[in-house]
Amino acid sequence: MTIVWTAAEAAAATGGSIAANWHVSGVSIDSRTVKAGELFIALQGPRYDGHDFVTTALARGATAAVVMRIPDGIVSLKQLLIVENTRAALEALARQARVRSTARVVAITGSVGKTSTKEMLRLVLAEQGLTHVSEDNLNNFLGVSLTLARMPVATHFVVLEIGMNHPGELSTLSRLARPNVGVITSVEAVHLESFPSVRGIADAKAELFTGMNGNGIAILNRDSHYFDYLARHALLVGITYIYSFGYNSDSDFRLFSCKVTNKGTIVRASVLDQPAAYILSTYGSHWAINSLAVLATVHAVGGHVSRAASALANVQPLPGRGARQKFIVTPYGGSIEVIDESYNASPVAVRAAMEVLGAAHPGPGGRRIAVLGDMLELGGSAAALHAELADSVLYHKIDLVFTAGPLMAYLHKALPPERRGSHAVNTDVLARQVVAATRPGDVLLVKGSAYSRTGVILAALQRHAASVSVVPRG
């Protein structure tokens, strides 16, 4: 078992008190998922109090708990670290973990592509040293603190996904993480409800450099309209090492071409003026572009770039972020293929997903079908940004588009009649319509913002397949 904290170390970091010696292999803030040997931190929120779940966490195998008071049911202090404030204690553990670590820390932000870039880095760096990575979507202050607090001392590489919805968030997170390498995958029209313009989003993304020093390395998308703007921000805080990636001919990690096939994406590129070719098991030019950000990051942390490029063949699309499933939907063996992009959506992400759908190969008699839910947090431009997706539908030869929600109604109206599937008030209603309209050979893209609940459409297709004759297969 890897020891992450001893009782004495945790007490010193938090200024808390202990009554016994113990050691833990991890840190948790959720009694439902805490693992044996971990340290449970009893956080308090407006609707919950972690102290109510301390006994549950210990019963599930937690070695000790960080608390502000002795919880009900606890008769011995031996498994407690008592502090003034548990949230401050979590932050203190994160800061001390960062101070004592010699790992190269990578922080990734961007309007789109954060998670896919993080997961690619997880895979390629794990082959080159002990790698510690943000789990799931732990990209806010609480999540980044938890990721750092869980970091083993002997870690070689740390990869943090860092998100934001408002100005000022990234500054705080960057000062906590103190990255050696800062990656900005993109600056796009997302979260516009909280920003006056896309330039305001660029300003917020540039906050990533706040916690970096002059030895830090910035990795930026050369194709972005804001590349020069972000580079100036980096220079202003003393960062002089900047690597770029993209199609642009001045890119240090340059994409020449990518070809989407049934088995993935074939990439031809230039890596620091050296030719490179490799295969991704994922689909689309957005994956190819982000793979070059990955190779730039590997170079920046002192890793082996060609070895990383070869490892990219093992990257798999994530559930909700491009994973594909094939279902048998008739007793006679007819099937449909579903591209699961149900996790989230923004204009640039929907366009990228349509590119992937456009490259798909339907079966005999099949069609390319987009099933879309509302894109949220787009402010006053929301209606226009939804309607403008019609251009991508036509360009990528999408046969039918099913839509749900008040904002996607604008796309429905903008489409030629022959491209309209149906429109519904919500995804629950649309799910039934999509299932009824689907036929063998179809390839369906399911995408929408998390709150539009496009996952219910995917679930309905799975249930329909199962009710007919099916076992899903990759």
Coordinates of C-alpha atoms in Angstrom, one line a residue, residues 56-448:
T56 CA -20.4 5.2 7.9
A57 CA -17.0 6.0 6.3
L58 CA -15.1 4.3 9.1
A59 CA -17.4 1.2 8.8
R60 CA -16.6 1.1 5.1
G61 CA -12.9 0.9 5.9
A62 CA -11.6 4.5 6.2
T63 CA -8.6 4.5 8.5
A64 CA -9.3 7.9 10.0
A65 CA -11.5 11.0 9.6
V66 CA -10.8 14.8 9.6
V67 CA -13.5 16.5 11.7
M68 CA -14.3 19.8 13.5
R69 CA -16.2 18.1 16.3
I70 CA -16.6 14.6 17.7
P71 CA -19.4 13.0 15.6
D72 CA -22.2 11.0 17.1
G73 CA -21.4 7.4 17.6
I74 CA -17.6 7.9 17.9
V75 CA -16.3 6.7 21.3
S76 CA -12.6 6.9 20.6
L77 CA -10.4 9.7 19.3
K78 CA -7.8 7.4 17.8
Q79 CA -9.3 7.6 14.3
L80 CA -9.8 11.3 14.3
L81 CA -7.8 14.3 13.2
I82 CA -9.6 17.3 14.8
V83 CA -9.2 20.7 13.0
E84 CA -10.8 24.1 13.2
N85 CA -12.3 23.9 9.6
T86 CA -12.4 20.8 7.4
R87 CA -12.6 22.6 4.1
A88 CA -9.5 24.6 5.1
A89 CA -7.8 21.3 6.2
L90 CA -8.4 19.8 2.7
E91 CA -6.8 22.9 1.1
A92 CA -3.9 22.7 3.6
L93 CA -3.3 19.0 2.6
A94 CA -3.3 20.0 -1.0
R95 CA -0.8 22.8 -0.5
Q96 CA 1.5 20.7 1.5
A97 CA 1.3 17.8 -1.0
R98 CA 2.3 20.3 -3.7
V99 CA 5.2 21.7 -1.6
R100 CA 6.7 18.3 -0.8
S101 CA 6.4 17.0 -4.4
T102 CA 9.1 17.0 -7.0
A103 CA 6.6 16.0 -9.7
R104 CA 6.2 17.9 -12.9
V105 CA 2.7 19.4 -12.7
V106 CA 0.6 19.9 -15.8
A107 CA -2.6 22.0 -15.6
I108 CA -5.1 21.9 -18.5
T109 CA -7.8 24.3 -19.2
G110 CA -9.8 25.3 -22.3
S111 CA -13.3 25.9 -23.6
V112 CA -13.4 22.4 -25.0
G113 CA -11.0 19.4 -25.0
K114 CA -9.8 19.5 -21.4
T115 CA -10.9 16.0 -20.4
S116 CA -9.9 14.3 -23.7
T117 CA -6.4 15.9 -23.4
K118 CA -6.2 14.9 -19.8
E119 CA -7.1 11.3 -20.5
M120 CA -4.6 11.1 -23.4
L121 CA -1.9 12.4 -21.1
R122 CA -2.9 9.9 -18.4
L123 CA -2.3 7.0 -20.8
V124 CA 0.9 8.2 -22.4
L125 CA 2.6 9.5 -19.3
A126 CA 1.7 6.4 -17.2
E127 CA 4.1 4.5 -19.5
Q128 CA 6.9 6.8 -18.6
G129 CA 6.6 7.3 -14.8
L130 CA 4.2 7.3 -11.8
T131 CA 1.4 9.5 -13.0
H132 CA -1.3 11.1 -10.9
V133 CA -4.4 12.5 -12.7
S134 CA -7.7 14.3 -11.9
E135 CA -10.5 11.8 -11.7
D136 CA -13.8 12.2 -13.4
N137 CA -14.7 15.9 -13.6
L138 CA -12.9 17.1 -10.4
N139 CA -11.8 20.4 -12.0
N140 CA -13.1 23.1 -9.5
F141 CA -11.4 24.3 -6.3
L142 CA -12.7 21.4 -4.3
G143 CA -11.8 18.9 -7.0
V144 CA -8.3 20.2 -7.6
S145 CA -7.7 20.4 -3.8
L146 CA -8.8 16.7 -3.5
T147 CA -6.6 15.6 -6.4
L148 CA -3.5 17.2 -4.9
A149 CA -4.2 15.9 -1.4
R150 CA -4.4 12.4 -2.9
M151 CA -1.0 12.7 -4.6
P152 CA 1.6 10.1 -3.5
V153 CA 5.0 11.6 -2.7
A154 CA 6.9 9.6 -5.3
T155 CA 4.7 10.8 -8.2
H156 CA 6.6 11.8 -11.4
F157 CA 3.8 13.5 -13.3
V158 CA 0.6 15.2 -12.2
V159 CA -2.1 16.1 -14.7
L160 CA -4.8 18.4 -13.4
E161 CA -7.9 19.4 -15.4
I162 CA -8.9 22.9 -14.3
G163 CA -12.3 24.4 -15.2
M164 CA -14.0 27.7 -14.7
N165 CA -17.3 29.4 -15.2
H166 CA -16.5 32.9 -13.9
P167 CA -13.5 35.3 -13.9
G168 CA -11.1 34.8 -11.0
E169 CA -11.5 31.1 -10.6
L170 CA -8.4 30.0 -12.5
S171 CA -6.2 32.4 -10.7
T172 CA -7.1 30.7 -7.4
L173 CA -6.7 27.3 -8.8
S174 CA -3.4 28.1 -10.5
R175 CA -1.9 29.5 -7.3
L176 CA -2.9 26.3 -5.5
A177 CA -1.5 23.9 -8.2
R178 CA 1.5 26.0 -9.2
P179 CA 1.9 24.2 -12.5
N180 CA 5.1 23.7 -14.3
V181 CA 3.2 23.4 -17.6
G182 CA 0.0 25.2 -18.5
V183 CA -2.1 24.0 -21.4
I184 CA -4.9 26.0 -22.9
T185 CA -6.6 23.8 -25.5
S186 CA -9.0 26.4 -26.9
V187 CA -10.9 29.7 -26.3
E188 CA -14.5 29.5 -27.6
A189 CA -17.9 30.9 -27.1
V190 CA -18.9 29.0 -24.0
H191 CA -20.1 30.2 -20.6
L192 CA -21.1 33.5 -22.3
E193 CA -23.7 34.1 -19.6
S194 CA -20.8 35.0 -17.3
F195 CA -18.5 36.9 -19.7
P196 CA -19.1 40.0 -21.8
S197 CA -17.3 38.5 -24.8
V198 CA -15.1 35.7 -26.0
R199 CA -12.2 38.0 -25.3
G200 CA -13.3 38.0 -21.6
I201 CA -13.1 34.2 -21.7
A202 CA -9.6 34.5 -23.1
D203 CA -8.7 36.8 -20.2
A204 CA -10.0 34.2 -17.7
K205 CA -8.2 31.3 -19.4
A206 CA -4.9 33.4 -19.2
E207 CA -5.3 33.3 -15.4
L208 CA -3.8 29.8 -15.7
F209 CA -0.4 31.5 -15.8
T210 CA -0.9 33.2 -12.5
G211 CA 0.6 30.4 -10.4
M212 CA 3.5 29.7 -12.8
N213 CA 7.0 31.1 -12.7
G214 CA 9.5 32.1 -15.3
N215 CA 10.6 28.4 -15.6
G216 CA 7.0 27.5 -16.5
I217 CA 6.0 26.4 -20.0
A218 CA 2.8 27.5 -21.8
I219 CA 1.3 25.3 -24.5
L220 CA -1.2 27.2 -26.7
N221 CA -3.4 26.5 -29.7
R222 CA -1.8 28.3 -32.7
D223 CA -5.0 28.1 -34.7
S224 CA -6.9 30.1 -32.0
H225 CA -7.7 33.8 -32.8
Y226 CA -6.4 34.4 -29.3
F227 CA -3.0 32.8 -29.6
D228 CA -1.0 36.0 -29.6
Y229 CA -3.2 37.5 -26.9
L230 CA -2.6 34.5 -24.6
A231 CA 1.1 34.5 -25.5
R232 CA 1.4 38.1 -24.4
H233 CA -0.4 37.2 -21.1
A234 CA 2.2 34.5 -20.5
L235 CA 5.1 36.8 -21.2
L236 CA 3.7 39.4 -18.8
V237 CA 3.9 37.0 -15.9
G238 CA 7.5 36.0 -16.9
I239 CA 6.8 32.8 -18.9
T240 CA 9.3 32.7 -21.8
Y241 CA 8.9 29.1 -23.0
I242 CA 5.8 28.8 -25.2
Y243 CA 5.0 25.8 -27.5
S244 CA 2.2 25.9 -30.0
F245 CA 0.1 23.3 -31.7
G246 CA -2.3 23.3 -34.6
Y247 CA -2.7 23.4 -38.3
N248 CA -1.0 26.8 -38.5
S249 CA 2.4 26.5 -40.4
D250 CA 4.2 28.3 -37.5
S251 CA 3.1 25.6 -35.0
D252 CA 5.9 23.8 -33.1
F253 CA 3.6 20.7 -33.1
R254 CA 1.9 21.0 -36.5
L255 CA -0.9 18.9 -37.9
F256 CA -0.6 18.3 -41.6
S257 CA -3.6 16.0 -42.1
C258 CA -5.9 13.6 -40.3
K259 CA -8.1 11.0 -41.9
V260 CA -11.0 9.5 -40.0
T261 CA -11.6 5.8 -40.7
N262 CA -13.9 3.2 -39.1
K263 CA -11.1 2.3 -36.7
G264 CA -10.0 5.8 -35.7
T265 CA -8.0 8.7 -37.0
I266 CA -4.7 8.6 -38.9
V267 CA -2.5 11.6 -38.1
R268 CA 0.3 13.1 -40.1
A269 CA 2.2 15.8 -38.3
S270 CA 5.5 17.7 -37.7
V271 CA 6.9 17.5 -34.2
L272 CA 9.5 20.2 -33.6
D273 CA 10.3 20.1 -37.4
Q274 CA 10.5 16.3 -37.4
P275 CA 7.9 14.3 -39.4
A276 CA 5.6 12.2 -37.3
A277 CA 2.7 9.8 -38.1
Y278 CA 0.6 7.9 -35.7
I279 CA -2.9 6.5 -35.2
L280 CA -5.6 7.4 -32.7
S281 CA -8.3 5.0 -31.7
T282 CA -10.6 8.0 -31.5
Y283 CA -12.5 9.9 -34.2
G284 CA -12.1 13.4 -35.6
S285 CA -9.8 16.3 -36.2
H286 CA -10.4 17.7 -32.7
W287 CA -8.8 14.6 -31.2
A288 CA -5.9 15.0 -33.7
I289 CA -5.3 18.6 -32.7
N290 CA -5.5 17.8 -29.0
S291 CA -3.1 14.9 -29.5
L292 CA -0.5 17.4 -30.6
A293 CA -1.1 19.3 -27.4
V294 CA -0.4 16.1 -25.6
L295 CA 2.9 15.5 -27.4
A296 CA 3.9 19.1 -26.7
T297 CA 3.2 18.5 -23.0
V298 CA 5.2 15.3 -23.0
H299 CA 8.1 17.2 -24.4
A300 CA 7.6 20.0 -21.9
V301 CA 7.8 17.6 -18.9
G302 CA 10.9 15.9 -20.2
G303 CA 9.1 12.8 -21.5
H304 CA 9.8 10.6 -24.6
V305 CA 7.7 12.1 -27.4
S306 CA 7.9 9.3 -30.0
R307 CA 7.0 6.8 -27.4
A308 CA 4.0 8.9 -26.4
A309 CA 2.9 9.1 -30.1
S310 CA 2.9 5.3 -30.4
A311 CA 0.9 5.0 -27.2
L312 CA -1.9 7.2 -28.5
A313 CA -3.1 4.2 -30.5
N314 CA -4.4 2.9 -27.2
V315 CA -6.6 5.9 -26.4
Q316 CA -10.3 5.0 -26.3
P317 CA -13.2 7.4 -26.6
L318 CA -14.9 8.0 -23.2
P319 CA -18.6 7.4 -22.3
G320 CA -20.5 10.6 -23.1
R321 CA -17.5 12.0 -25.0
G322 CA -17.4 10.0 -28.3
A323 CA -17.7 6.4 -27.2
R324 CA -19.4 4.2 -29.9
Q325 CA -21.7 1.3 -29.4
K326 CA -23.4 -1.0 -31.9
F327 CA -26.8 -2.5 -31.1
I328 CA -28.7 -5.3 -32.8
V329 CA -32.2 -3.9 -33.2
T330 CA -34.1 -6.6 -35.2
P331 CA -34.5 -10.3 -34.8
Y332 CA -32.7 -10.7 -38.2
G333 CA -29.5 -9.0 -37.2
G334 CA -30.0 -5.4 -38.3
S335 CA -28.0 -3.0 -36.2
I336 CA -27.5 0.7 -35.4
E337 CA -24.4 2.5 -34.3
V338 CA -24.6 5.2 -31.6
I339 CA -21.9 7.9 -31.0
D340 CA -22.3 8.9 -27.4
E341 CA -21.6 12.6 -26.9
S342 CA -24.2 13.0 -24.2
Y343 CA -21.9 14.5 -21.6
N344 CA -21.9 18.2 -22.7
A345 CA -22.2 20.5 -25.6
S346 CA -21.1 23.9 -27.0
P347 CA -21.2 25.3 -30.5
V348 CA -17.6 24.2 -31.3
A349 CA -18.1 20.8 -29.8
V350 CA -21.3 20.1 -31.7
R351 CA -19.6 21.1 -34.9
A352 CA -16.7 18.8 -34.2
A353 CA -19.1 15.9 -33.4
M354 CA -21.0 16.5 -36.7
E355 CA -17.7 16.2 -38.5
V356 CA -17.3 12.8 -36.9
L357 CA -20.9 11.8 -37.8
G358 CA -20.3 13.0 -41.4
A359 CA -17.3 10.7 -41.7
A360 CA -19.3 7.7 -40.4
H361 CA -20.4 4.9 -42.7
P362 CA -24.0 3.9 -42.3
G363 CA -25.1 0.3 -43.1
P364 CA -27.3 -0.6 -46.0
G365 CA -30.3 1.7 -46.0
G366 CA -29.0 3.6 -43.0
R367 CA -28.7 7.3 -42.4
R368 CA -26.6 9.8 -40.5
I369 CA -28.8 11.2 -37.7
A370 CA -28.0 13.9 -35.2
V371 CA -30.0 13.9 -32.0
L372 CA -29.3 17.2 -30.2
G373 CA -30.3 18.8 -26.9
D374 CA -29.9 22.5 -25.9
M375 CA -26.5 24.0 -25.5
L376 CA -26.6 26.1 -22.3
E377 CA -24.8 29.1 -20.8
L378 CA -24.6 31.0 -24.1
G379 CA -26.2 34.2 -23.0
G380 CA -27.9 36.5 -25.5
S381 CA -26.3 34.8 -28.5
A382 CA -27.9 31.4 -27.7
A383 CA -30.7 31.5 -30.3
A384 CA -28.3 32.5 -33.1
L385 CA -25.6 30.0 -32.1
H386 CA -28.2 27.2 -32.2
A387 CA -29.6 28.2 -35.6
E388 CA -26.1 28.6 -37.1
L389 CA -25.5 24.9 -36.6
A390 CA -27.6 24.3 -39.7
D391 CA -24.5 25.0 -41.8
S392 CA -22.7 22.1 -40.3
V393 CA -25.6 19.8 -40.9
L394 CA -25.5 20.6 -44.6
Y395 CA -21.8 20.6 -44.9
H396 CA -21.3 17.2 -43.3
K397 CA -24.3 15.7 -45.2
I398 CA -26.3 14.8 -42.0
D399 CA -29.5 13.2 -43.2
L400 CA -31.8 13.9 -40.3
V401 CA -31.7 16.1 -37.1
F402 CA -33.9 15.4 -34.1
T403 CA -33.9 18.2 -31.5
A404 CA -35.2 18.9 -28.0
G405 CA -35.5 22.0 -25.9
P406 CA -36.5 25.7 -26.5
L407 CA -33.1 26.6 -27.9
M408 CA -32.7 23.8 -30.3
A409 CA -36.1 24.9 -31.7
Y410 CA -34.1 27.6 -33.5
L411 CA -32.0 25.0 -35.3
H412 CA -35.1 23.0 -36.2
K413 CA -36.6 26.0 -37.9
A414 CA -33.3 26.8 -39.7
L415 CA -33.0 23.4 -41.3
P416 CA -34.5 22.5 -44.7
P417 CA -37.7 20.5 -44.2
E418 CA -36.1 17.3 -45.6
R419 CA -33.4 17.4 -42.8
R420 CA -35.9 17.8 -40.0
G421 CA -36.6 14.7 -37.9
S422 CA -38.8 16.0 -35.2
H423 CA -38.6 18.6 -32.4
A424 CA -39.8 18.0 -28.8
V425 CA -40.1 20.1 -25.7
N426 CA -37.6 17.9 -23.8
T427 CA -35.4 14.8 -24.3
D428 CA -37.9 12.4 -22.6
V429 CA -40.4 13.1 -25.3
L430 CA -37.8 13.1 -28.0
A431 CA -36.4 9.7 -26.9
R432 CA -39.6 8.0 -27.9
Q433 CA -39.7 9.7 -31.3
V434 CA -36.1 8.8 -32.0
V435 CA -36.6 5.2 -31.1
A436 CA -39.7 5.0 -33.3
A437 CA -37.8 6.6 -36.3
T438 CA -34.6 4.5 -36.1
R439 CA -34.0 1.8 -38.6
P440 CA -31.2 -0.8 -39.2
G441 CA -28.0 0.8 -40.7
D442 CA -28.5 4.1 -39.0
V443 CA -25.6 5.9 -37.3
L444 CA -26.8 8.3 -34.6
L445 CA -25.0 11.1 -32.8
V446 CA -26.5 11.9 -29.4
K447 CA -25.2 15.3 -28.0
G448 CA -26.3 18.0 -25.7

